[in-house]
Amino acid sequence: MDISHRETPGLNVTLVSMPWQSVELPSLPVALLKARLAEARPQDSVREYYGYLRWAEYLLAETDGEITPMICEQVSVDDVFHGVGDWIFAGALYGDPEWRVAELESYAARARGGALDLGPARRMRPLAAGFVELAAAEILAGRPDVVGLTSTFMQNLAGLAVARRIRELAPGVVIVMGGSNCDGAMGHALHRNHPFVDHVVRGEGERVFPELLARIEAGQSPEHLPGVCWWKGEDSVANEPAAGPVPPALIPRPDFDGWQRVLDASPVRRFIEPKLLLEGARGCWWGERHQCTFCGLNGSSIAFRARPAERFRADLDHLVERHRILDVITVDNIMDMGFFRDVLPGLAASGWDLRMHYEVKANLRADQVRLLAEAGVHCVQPGIESLSTRVLELMDKGTTAAINVRMLRDCESEGITASWNHLCGFPGETDADYLEIIERMPALVHLQPPGSVGRILLERFSPYFEDPGLGFAERRPHRIYGHVYDLPEEELNDLVYLFDTPPAGVSADMERRLQDAAGRWRDAYPVSTLVMRDGAEGRVLIEDRRAGWPEADHVLTGWEADAYRALERGRTAAALARLLGTGDDGVDVDVDVDVDVDGWLREQVARGLVFRDGGTHVALATRGVPVHKDAGRLGESSRWRPHV
């Protein structure tokens, strides 16, 4: 690149986030890299281009308001597992408006039982090429030396389409891509198959991207720069990845100022409720030791790193005050448990009326769930994923069905939305595992149901992917990529994130039965409550108003009341008997273990007041009448998160 014409040091850099991502959110990768460049290369001039917002504006104008930003949101969030957003821009990338139309139609006839709605996609597809032309012109209007495109999930095709057009219009501009879609083998495949992309950054960008810009400015090759793909003549070279992850000290406070200015001036603003994004940690402390067998979300960056609590709190306060937005989504794959000590009590005492989303582990105590609510956490993703302890063991989840049900109950008591999906299709599971789950579901209809039920997909970077001996030896790129890319299967094997495999575990018939049972649960949930209250003289009053159960008011007295309270934590029959018989927790009664405790527990299970998981029993009644939440709000894509 020739920058001899420049009168001042530094580069003109434009950071770009193309469709698809939620129109309600800023681009965290753009905001982080902008802030990082301000620290590491203050001589650079950095612009931002929020292509996903511009696309929503473009559709609104070109369709006379027919396609609203919320329809864009539907494609971004609900259609991510079907590749619909990528297909919309595939015609623009390959210069053919009819590109793979028949293939998508054929796929849609089978997906979601034929219920996949392609209406919005069909309307958007002919407009994609015009938007790519507009976006390329608007990006180039800033006279960039370097254009950096971030790509996560369905941002590949739109990003590649605009990159190709920029190369055609301005061959001297250096084009760099990075993000989750570029991690590991995916980044090298993306680079070698798209020669109009100069560099691909594989892995986290905060350390490497400023160094790459320094090489570009100096006219040097990025040889030996960790994780970078580059062209050596006509050969695509993939440098070895970085030796270690980016430390928390290099993760800056995101700069959302540019996004705020664009959003405030945009017609999109009146359609949405904007939210902020923030990181408390990267990686997964559970996954470092026991990575869930099906999960590849952390990619090559699973090492857990938490930002100092005081920095996280200072950044949160700064962003909320600066942008006057109280909805905050943390993108951590798992909450740092130290935050229960160092962050949440301060937030609870702050007076902020926050509405936060956090991913947590399901084995939290009731007091920890209460602290989440007091701190302003309104929605959690607790990684429940099954109500069978045996299947959870196959997942290596480190939890049980009893713990998961307890978490659902405590979230319901505290008014916290628990967003979760019920997964199946694990090697080694049986229909009997799910028959037991289906039998248990009617007693749980007052708790938040799963947003969806379905088989796992084989994800790159997961233990199931890395070790075919775990049960998925036969795999091929997921069929959604057949209506997206013009590449041979051997290249798709390296490029894509999701893979098809022969069905494992549960039968198709039992999977449908599980889905039907979850559907009945979702239907019953809005009108179902099971509430316990402490009455006079130590009584427990349980009001049962669950759909499918007779309306009843249960009154427990004496040791039975004490026993039910004790089961809020979950206990075996033997542990409960010991507790009641020894005076622990202030209880001092004489109980016959064989008759009173075992028989009483069987009776409570039959009434649906207690959940039994093997030998463990958990009280099901919530404390206080809950406000029912939309537990399926995040839908199929609830596990998908932005990544730098």
XYZ file of C-alpha atoms in Angstrom, residues 24-614:
591
model
C -31.191 -2.924 18.925
C -27.511 -3.319 19.796
C -24.247 -1.537 19.067
C -21.470 -3.494 17.410
C -19.259 -4.534 20.300
C -16.311 -5.546 18.066
C -16.331 -2.135 16.369
C -16.651 -0.314 19.698
C -13.819 -2.302 21.285
C -11.435 -1.955 18.352
C -12.133 1.763 18.067
C -11.289 2.201 21.744
C -8.227 -0.026 21.423
C -6.871 1.956 18.453
C -7.349 5.188 20.406
C -4.980 3.711 23.007
C -2.464 1.978 20.750
C -2.481 4.171 17.630
C -3.783 7.645 18.464
C -2.301 8.905 15.184
C -4.915 6.974 13.182
C -8.200 8.483 12.083
C -10.920 5.935 12.820
C -14.413 5.988 11.343
C -17.268 3.546 11.902
C -19.811 2.248 9.454
C -22.849 0.539 10.950
C -23.964 -1.338 7.873
C -26.616 -3.327 9.719
C -28.389 -0.090 10.733
C -27.926 1.367 7.262
C -29.466 -1.803 5.787
C -32.529 -1.419 8.014
C -32.853 2.213 6.875
C -32.440 1.182 3.245
C -35.144 -1.466 3.470
C -37.503 0.918 5.215
C -37.089 3.457 2.410
C -37.047 1.077 -0.560
C -40.190 -0.778 0.544
C -42.168 2.297 1.668
C -42.163 1.062 5.243
C -43.231 -2.506 4.414
C -40.023 -4.022 5.797
C -39.510 -2.552 9.227
C -36.403 -2.795 11.424
C -38.202 -5.381 13.522
C -38.454 -7.653 10.486
C -34.683 -7.244 10.179
C -34.470 -8.203 13.834
C -36.455 -11.348 13.149
C -34.027 -12.421 10.427
C -31.004 -11.560 12.606
C -32.195 -13.441 15.678
C -34.625 -16.173 14.631
C -33.221 -17.278 11.266
C -29.555 -17.604 12.219
C -29.670 -21.422 12.236
C -31.144 -21.454 8.735
C -28.636 -19.221 6.931
C -31.401 -16.974 5.607
C -29.505 -13.734 6.208
C -26.429 -15.010 4.375
C -28.597 -16.203 1.478
C -30.079 -12.722 1.089
C -26.596 -11.368 0.280
C -25.271 -14.424 -1.580
C -26.738 -13.184 -4.860
C -24.917 -9.871 -4.421
C -21.603 -11.623 -3.706
C -21.839 -13.946 -6.695
C -23.439 -11.428 -9.047
C -26.536 -13.531 -9.631
C -29.925 -12.492 -8.203
C -31.205 -16.048 -8.769
C -28.324 -17.614 -6.830
C -29.514 -20.762 -5.033
C -33.151 -19.663 -4.893
C -34.378 -23.181 -5.622
C -32.017 -24.634 -2.997
C -33.383 -22.367 -0.274
C -36.967 -23.127 -1.279
C -36.226 -26.845 -1.039
C -34.574 -26.399 2.351
C -37.463 -24.282 3.677
C -39.976 -26.966 2.728
C -38.364 -29.220 5.353
C -37.123 -26.722 7.966
C -39.387 -26.072 10.961
C -41.797 -28.616 9.557
C -42.286 -26.437 6.490
C -43.083 -23.388 8.630
C -39.928 -21.363 7.857
C -41.269 -18.031 6.585
C -39.304 -16.895 3.530
C -41.556 -13.946 2.738
C -39.252 -11.230 4.154
C -36.156 -12.879 2.651
C -37.715 -13.021 -0.818
C -38.562 -9.324 -0.549
C -35.077 -8.381 0.650
C -33.025 -10.470 -1.777
C -33.466 -8.241 -4.883
C -32.481 -5.194 -2.818
C -29.194 -6.597 -1.510
C -27.061 -5.746 -4.568
C -28.179 -2.112 -4.535
C -27.395 -1.842 -0.867
C -23.922 -3.325 -1.340
C -23.262 -0.691 -3.987
C -24.461 2.057 -1.634
C -22.486 0.724 1.335
C -19.252 0.471 -0.649
C -19.660 4.052 -1.905
C -20.419 5.382 1.586
C -17.445 3.566 3.107
C -15.110 4.839 0.406
C -16.400 8.402 0.811
C -14.247 8.595 3.940
C -11.128 7.828 1.848
C -9.987 4.925 4.025
C -6.560 3.372 3.762
C -7.800 0.290 5.599
C -11.296 -1.164 5.883
C -11.786 -3.624 8.753
C -14.899 -5.801 8.607
C -16.101 -7.765 11.619
C -17.904 -11.039 10.950
C -19.922 -13.167 13.345
C -22.408 -15.838 12.243
C -24.534 -14.348 9.403
C -22.223 -11.401 8.640
C -19.963 -13.331 6.264
C -21.815 -12.933 2.984
C -22.726 -9.259 3.376
C -19.172 -8.501 4.499
C -17.629 -10.394 1.608
C -19.985 -8.768 -0.900
C -19.055 -5.240 0.173
C -15.357 -6.186 0.394
C -15.401 -7.411 -3.188
C -17.076 -4.202 -4.386
C -14.595 -2.016 -2.478
C -11.736 -3.890 -4.157
C -13.302 -3.240 -7.574
C -13.844 0.478 -6.888
C -10.640 1.203 -4.944
C -7.947 -1.446 -5.486
C -5.472 0.325 -3.179
C -7.608 0.043 -0.059
C -6.428 -2.697 2.291
C -9.269 -4.991 3.376
C -9.079 -6.874 6.693
C -11.654 -9.267 8.146
C -11.884 -10.624 11.679
C -14.345 -11.919 14.254
C -15.773 -15.273 15.288
C -16.240 -16.417 11.691
C -12.477 -16.096 11.223
C -11.335 -18.233 14.140
C -9.055 -21.193 13.503
C -9.395 -23.054 10.208
C -12.401 -20.915 9.264
C -10.230 -17.814 8.882
C -7.740 -19.467 6.568
C -10.515 -20.939 4.403
C -12.223 -17.559 4.182
C -8.947 -15.927 3.145
C -7.769 -18.418 0.531
C -11.176 -18.555 -1.161
C -11.662 -14.786 -1.370
C -8.557 -13.143 -2.830
C -10.064 -9.660 -2.594
C -9.581 -9.897 1.207
C -5.995 -8.868 1.985
C -5.768 -10.042 5.591
C -7.798 -12.148 7.981
C -7.220 -11.906 11.720
C -7.843 -15.262 13.386
C -8.684 -14.992 17.071
C -9.001 -11.947 19.301
C -8.081 -8.641 17.688
C -7.140 -6.192 20.432
C -3.441 -7.050 20.375
C -2.934 -8.115 16.754
C -4.965 -5.527 14.834
C -2.924 -2.472 15.957
C 0.276 -4.384 15.120
C -1.103 -5.279 11.698
C -1.888 -1.614 11.009
C 1.684 -0.710 11.951
C 2.976 -3.230 9.387
C 0.598 -1.878 6.739
C 1.664 1.701 7.411
C 5.343 0.725 7.186
C 4.800 -1.248 3.988
C 5.902 -4.460 5.678
C 4.428 -7.934 5.375
C 2.639 -9.442 8.404
C 4.962 -12.442 8.395
C 5.061 -14.085 11.845
C 2.295 -11.792 13.149
C 0.261 -14.281 15.247
C -2.983 -15.506 13.730
C -2.872 -13.326 10.605
C -3.613 -14.668 7.121
C -1.926 -12.810 4.248
C -0.969 -13.188 0.601
C 2.553 -14.143 -0.379
C 2.241 -13.711 -4.109
C -0.700 -15.910 -5.046
C -0.359 -18.108 -1.966
C -2.528 -17.659 1.120
C -0.336 -17.882 4.224
C -1.823 -18.548 7.674
C 0.488 -17.565 10.530
C 0.469 -19.627 13.692
C -2.116 -18.472 16.243
C -1.181 -16.384 19.248
C 0.484 -18.273 22.080
C -2.057 -17.061 24.632
C -5.329 -15.156 24.913
C -5.679 -11.388 25.155
C -5.274 -10.379 28.809
C -8.049 -8.362 30.478
C -5.785 -5.295 30.665
C -5.942 -5.009 26.856
C -9.742 -5.133 26.741
C -10.820 -1.482 26.733
C -14.069 0.198 27.621
C -16.161 0.061 24.428
C -16.695 3.360 22.644
C -20.356 3.574 21.630
C -20.390 7.315 20.880
C -20.390 6.892 17.101
C -23.158 4.294 17.258
C -25.237 6.619 19.447
C -24.893 9.497 16.968
C -25.862 7.298 14.037
C -28.796 5.768 15.885
C -30.146 9.104 17.129
C -30.233 10.439 13.558
C -31.725 7.249 12.102
C -35.380 6.510 11.318
C -34.667 3.078 12.832
C -34.620 4.656 16.299
C -38.387 4.985 16.620
C -38.870 1.255 16.060
C -36.493 -0.151 18.660
C -35.483 -0.159 22.312
C -31.689 0.170 22.209
C -29.519 -1.787 24.610
C -25.884 -1.586 25.633
C -23.337 -4.397 25.488
C -20.547 -4.991 27.977
C -18.000 -7.672 28.848
C -17.131 -8.798 32.333
C -15.066 -11.785 31.229
C -14.039 -13.901 28.268
C -13.824 -17.648 28.037
C -15.484 -20.126 30.363
C -14.173 -21.163 33.767
C -16.252 -24.332 33.662
C -15.208 -25.152 30.107
C -11.518 -24.848 30.985
C -11.921 -27.921 33.185
C -14.994 -29.695 31.784
C -15.978 -28.294 28.405
C -19.588 -29.182 27.637
C -19.428 -31.868 24.974
C -21.648 -30.034 22.464
C -20.444 -26.428 22.961
C -17.968 -24.694 20.663
C -18.962 -21.095 21.419
C -15.648 -19.972 22.859
C -13.718 -21.184 19.835
C -9.985 -21.027 20.424
C -10.385 -18.594 23.345
C -11.878 -20.764 26.068
C -9.334 -19.667 28.715
C -11.303 -17.743 31.327
C -10.261 -14.149 31.985
C -12.302 -11.808 34.175
C -11.893 -8.073 34.106
C -11.240 -6.484 37.514
C -14.523 -5.857 39.283
C -13.799 -2.169 39.806
C -13.129 -1.671 36.079
C -16.293 -3.485 35.081
C -18.356 -1.401 37.496
C -16.722 1.862 36.391
C -17.339 1.038 32.721
C -20.941 0.084 33.406
C -21.602 3.319 35.297
C -19.894 5.375 32.593
C -21.842 3.813 29.717
C -25.223 3.985 31.439
C -24.712 7.625 32.409
C -23.319 8.621 29.025
C -25.946 6.941 26.870
C -28.932 7.099 29.236
C -29.751 3.467 28.451
C -30.605 1.117 31.299
C -30.902 -2.129 29.322
C -27.500 -3.843 29.408
C -26.591 -7.214 27.899
C -23.367 -8.739 29.132
C -21.837 -10.980 26.500
C -19.881 -13.202 28.913
C -20.358 -16.915 28.339
C -20.440 -17.336 32.114
C -20.497 -14.941 35.051
C -17.370 -14.592 37.149
C -18.460 -15.949 40.535
C -16.403 -13.224 42.202
C -18.971 -10.725 40.937
C -21.413 -11.991 43.576
C -19.017 -10.532 46.115
C -17.416 -7.622 44.265
C -20.003 -6.224 41.829
C -23.600 -7.247 42.467
C -23.942 -5.908 46.055
C -22.795 -2.491 44.864
C -25.247 -2.526 41.974
C -28.046 -3.546 44.327
C -27.262 -0.538 46.528
C -26.687 1.898 43.657
C -30.260 2.892 42.935
C -29.797 2.215 39.213
C -32.989 0.854 37.651
C -31.004 -1.508 35.452
C -32.366 -4.295 33.273
C -29.420 -6.589 32.738
C -28.942 -9.896 30.968
C -26.310 -12.354 32.158
C -25.243 -15.924 31.410
C -24.801 -17.881 34.623
C -24.381 -21.447 35.777
C -27.530 -23.151 37.032
C -26.158 -24.236 40.406
C -26.743 -20.893 42.152
C -28.190 -20.667 45.643
C -31.493 -18.924 46.264
C -29.724 -15.989 47.940
C -27.487 -15.573 44.881
C -30.513 -15.518 42.566
C -32.090 -12.929 44.864
C -28.934 -10.805 44.672
C -29.065 -10.965 40.877
C -32.597 -9.589 40.963
C -31.697 -6.873 43.472
C -28.757 -5.818 41.276
C -31.017 -5.349 38.251
C -30.457 -8.643 36.417
C -33.832 -9.239 34.773
C -32.854 -12.072 32.427
C -30.421 -14.954 32.783
C -29.288 -17.717 30.498
C -28.573 -20.467 33.025
C -27.427 -23.171 30.612
C -30.074 -25.623 31.799
C -30.453 -27.522 28.503
C -32.000 -30.712 29.948
C -34.148 -32.014 32.783
C -32.483 -35.430 32.824
C -29.519 -35.901 35.137
C -28.300 -38.800 33.041
C -28.302 -36.715 29.845
C -26.675 -33.806 31.683
C -23.868 -36.179 32.640
C -23.442 -37.054 28.958
C -23.082 -33.318 28.293
C -20.535 -32.895 31.115
C -22.651 -29.977 32.342
C -21.750 -30.261 36.010
C -25.360 -29.927 37.105
C -28.419 -32.131 37.696
C -32.108 -32.022 36.867
C -32.855 -31.164 40.504
C -30.461 -28.208 40.424
C -31.922 -27.010 37.114
C -35.489 -27.157 38.418
C -34.441 -25.341 41.580
C -32.927 -22.603 39.402
C -36.153 -22.259 37.394
C -38.152 -22.036 40.615
C -35.887 -19.411 42.173
C -35.870 -17.310 38.990
C -39.657 -17.450 38.954
C -39.782 -16.366 42.595
C -37.497 -13.400 41.938
C -39.128 -12.266 38.697
C -36.092 -13.121 36.567
C -36.602 -14.423 33.044
C -34.739 -17.692 32.582
C -34.012 -18.166 28.887
C -33.197 -21.767 28.053
C -33.563 -24.430 25.388
C -34.067 -28.171 25.887
C -31.501 -30.093 23.848
C -31.465 -33.731 22.802
C -29.622 -36.019 20.407
C -26.630 -36.956 22.574
C -24.761 -40.208 21.955
C -25.672 -42.658 24.707
C -29.086 -41.237 25.624
C -32.225 -43.364 25.298
C -35.933 -42.807 24.784
C -36.435 -43.794 28.419
C -34.496 -40.715 29.512
C -37.009 -38.488 27.733
C -40.077 -40.440 28.723
C -39.133 -39.626 32.308
C -38.770 -35.924 31.424
C -42.166 -35.845 29.707
C -43.780 -37.421 32.753
C -42.287 -34.701 34.960
C -43.278 -31.702 32.842
C -46.949 -31.306 33.936
C -45.825 -30.508 37.487
C -43.535 -27.739 36.159
C -46.006 -25.681 34.132
C -45.829 -22.773 36.611
C -42.098 -22.445 35.860
C -40.565 -20.936 32.754
C -40.656 -23.366 29.821
C -37.900 -23.936 27.258
C -37.855 -21.530 24.328
C -37.276 -24.442 21.958
C -36.669 -28.186 21.911
C -34.399 -29.800 19.370
C -31.376 -31.866 18.526
C -27.914 -30.476 18.986
C -25.938 -29.411 15.952
C -22.302 -30.372 15.714
C -20.368 -27.153 16.418
C -16.777 -26.551 15.441
C -14.437 -26.360 18.471
C -16.736 -28.552 20.615
C -15.411 -31.797 22.144
C -17.847 -33.709 19.925
C -16.225 -32.046 16.888
C -12.637 -32.367 18.042
C -12.980 -36.033 19.023
C -15.043 -38.076 16.509
C -14.750 -41.031 18.863
C -17.304 -39.394 21.168
C -20.078 -40.346 18.758
C -20.077 -38.114 15.672
C -17.479 -39.701 13.416
C -19.538 -39.015 10.295
C -20.076 -35.304 9.600
C -20.418 -32.903 6.705
C -21.116 -29.147 6.444
C -24.640 -28.318 7.567
C -27.151 -28.318 4.735
C -27.845 -24.598 5.242
C -24.550 -23.817 3.531
C -25.834 -25.399 0.332
C -27.882 -22.257 -0.364
C -25.122 -19.867 0.734
C -21.642 -20.609 -0.678
C -20.279 -21.432 -4.128
C -17.505 -23.597 -2.743
C -16.660 -27.319 -2.827
C -17.363 -29.404 0.248
C -13.676 -29.782 1.105
C -13.431 -25.997 1.486
C -16.686 -25.773 3.410
C -15.274 -28.347 5.829
C -12.810 -25.677 6.948
C -14.990 -22.597 6.473
C -18.219 -23.331 8.334
C -19.185 -23.569 11.992
C -22.097 -26.043 11.922
C -22.137 -29.638 10.688
C -24.733 -32.287 9.943
C -24.347 -35.752 11.442
C -26.474 -38.901 11.504
C -29.025 -38.617 14.338
C -27.778 -39.897 17.678
C -29.533 -40.832 20.877
C -33.262 -40.226 21.114
C -35.597 -41.471 18.374
C -37.406 -39.058 16.067
C -40.736 -40.117 17.572
C -39.592 -39.383 21.117
C -38.128 -36.051 19.996
C -41.575 -35.072 18.655
C -43.216 -36.209 21.884
C -40.776 -34.054 23.842
C -41.523 -31.070 21.620
C -45.268 -31.600 22.041
C -44.901 -31.830 25.818
C -42.865 -28.618 25.886
C -45.516 -26.970 23.728
C -48.205 -27.902 26.265
C -45.959 -26.476 28.981
C -45.641 -23.181 27.094
C -49.407 -23.014 26.619
C -50.082 -23.661 30.300
C -47.397 -21.402 31.751
C -49.160 -17.992 31.435
C -52.132 -19.161 33.540
C -50.321 -21.399 36.042
C -49.050 -20.614 39.540
C -47.953 -22.713 42.505
C -47.224 -20.375 45.399
C -46.144 -21.054 48.977
C -46.564 -18.682 51.888
C -45.510 -18.900 55.523
C -48.580 -18.942 57.744
C -49.232 -18.566 61.447
C -47.714 -21.001 63.924
C -45.124 -22.249 61.433
C -47.640 -23.386 58.803
C -46.881 -23.507 55.084
C -49.754 -22.575 52.779
C -49.494 -23.740 49.148
C -51.939 -22.374 46.592
C -52.116 -24.567 43.486
C -53.525 -22.875 40.384
C -51.685 -24.828 37.699
C -53.327 -25.737 34.431
C -54.099 -29.448 34.350
C -54.188 -29.805 38.139
C -57.224 -29.529 40.428
C -57.459 -26.165 42.138
C -56.268 -26.760 45.677
C -55.022 -25.021 48.829
C -52.612 -27.217 50.767
C -51.876 -26.524 54.435
C -48.765 -28.103 55.925
C -48.192 -28.021 59.663
C -45.604 -29.279 62.144
C -42.745 -31.314 60.753
C -44.361 -31.415 57.302
C -44.120 -27.616 57.054
C -40.499 -27.740 58.203
C -39.765 -30.506 55.728
C -41.214 -28.585 52.786
C -39.148 -25.519 53.653
C -36.068 -27.716 53.919
C -36.718 -29.102 50.429
C -36.308 -25.665 48.874
C -32.592 -26.461 48.775
C -33.158 -30.036 47.622
C -32.446 -33.105 49.762
C -32.562 -36.868 49.743
C -35.090 -38.656 51.962
C -32.311 -39.759 54.309
C -30.849 -36.251 54.565
C -34.294 -34.808 55.222
C -34.957 -37.362 57.936
C -31.638 -36.595 59.602
C -32.374 -32.889 59.459
C -35.783 -33.258 61.043
C -34.661 -35.749 63.659
C -31.547 -33.975 64.938
C -32.835 -30.468 65.370
C -30.716 -28.962 62.565
C -31.988 -25.619 61.270
C -34.062 -25.152 64.414
C -36.182 -28.275 63.901
C -36.651 -30.716 66.777
C -39.254 -33.402 66.147
C -39.463 -37.177 66.278
C -39.927 -38.647 62.809
C -40.203 -42.271 61.715
C -37.933 -42.381 58.640
C -39.481 -45.381 56.899
C -43.128 -44.350 57.264
C -43.400 -40.616 57.697
C -40.654 -39.187 55.486
C -40.672 -41.657 52.588
C -44.445 -41.899 52.472
C -44.875 -38.155 52.803
C -42.403 -37.510 49.971
C -44.242 -39.930 47.682
C -47.479 -38.107 48.432
C -45.975 -34.678 47.641
C -44.508 -35.954 44.385
C -47.923 -37.352 43.408
C -49.493 -33.960 44.146
C -46.881 -32.272 41.960
C -45.624 -30.230 44.913
C -42.174 -31.848 44.929
C -39.846 -32.744 42.043
C -37.973 -36.033 42.396
C -34.678 -36.530 40.602
C -33.305 -39.939 41.490
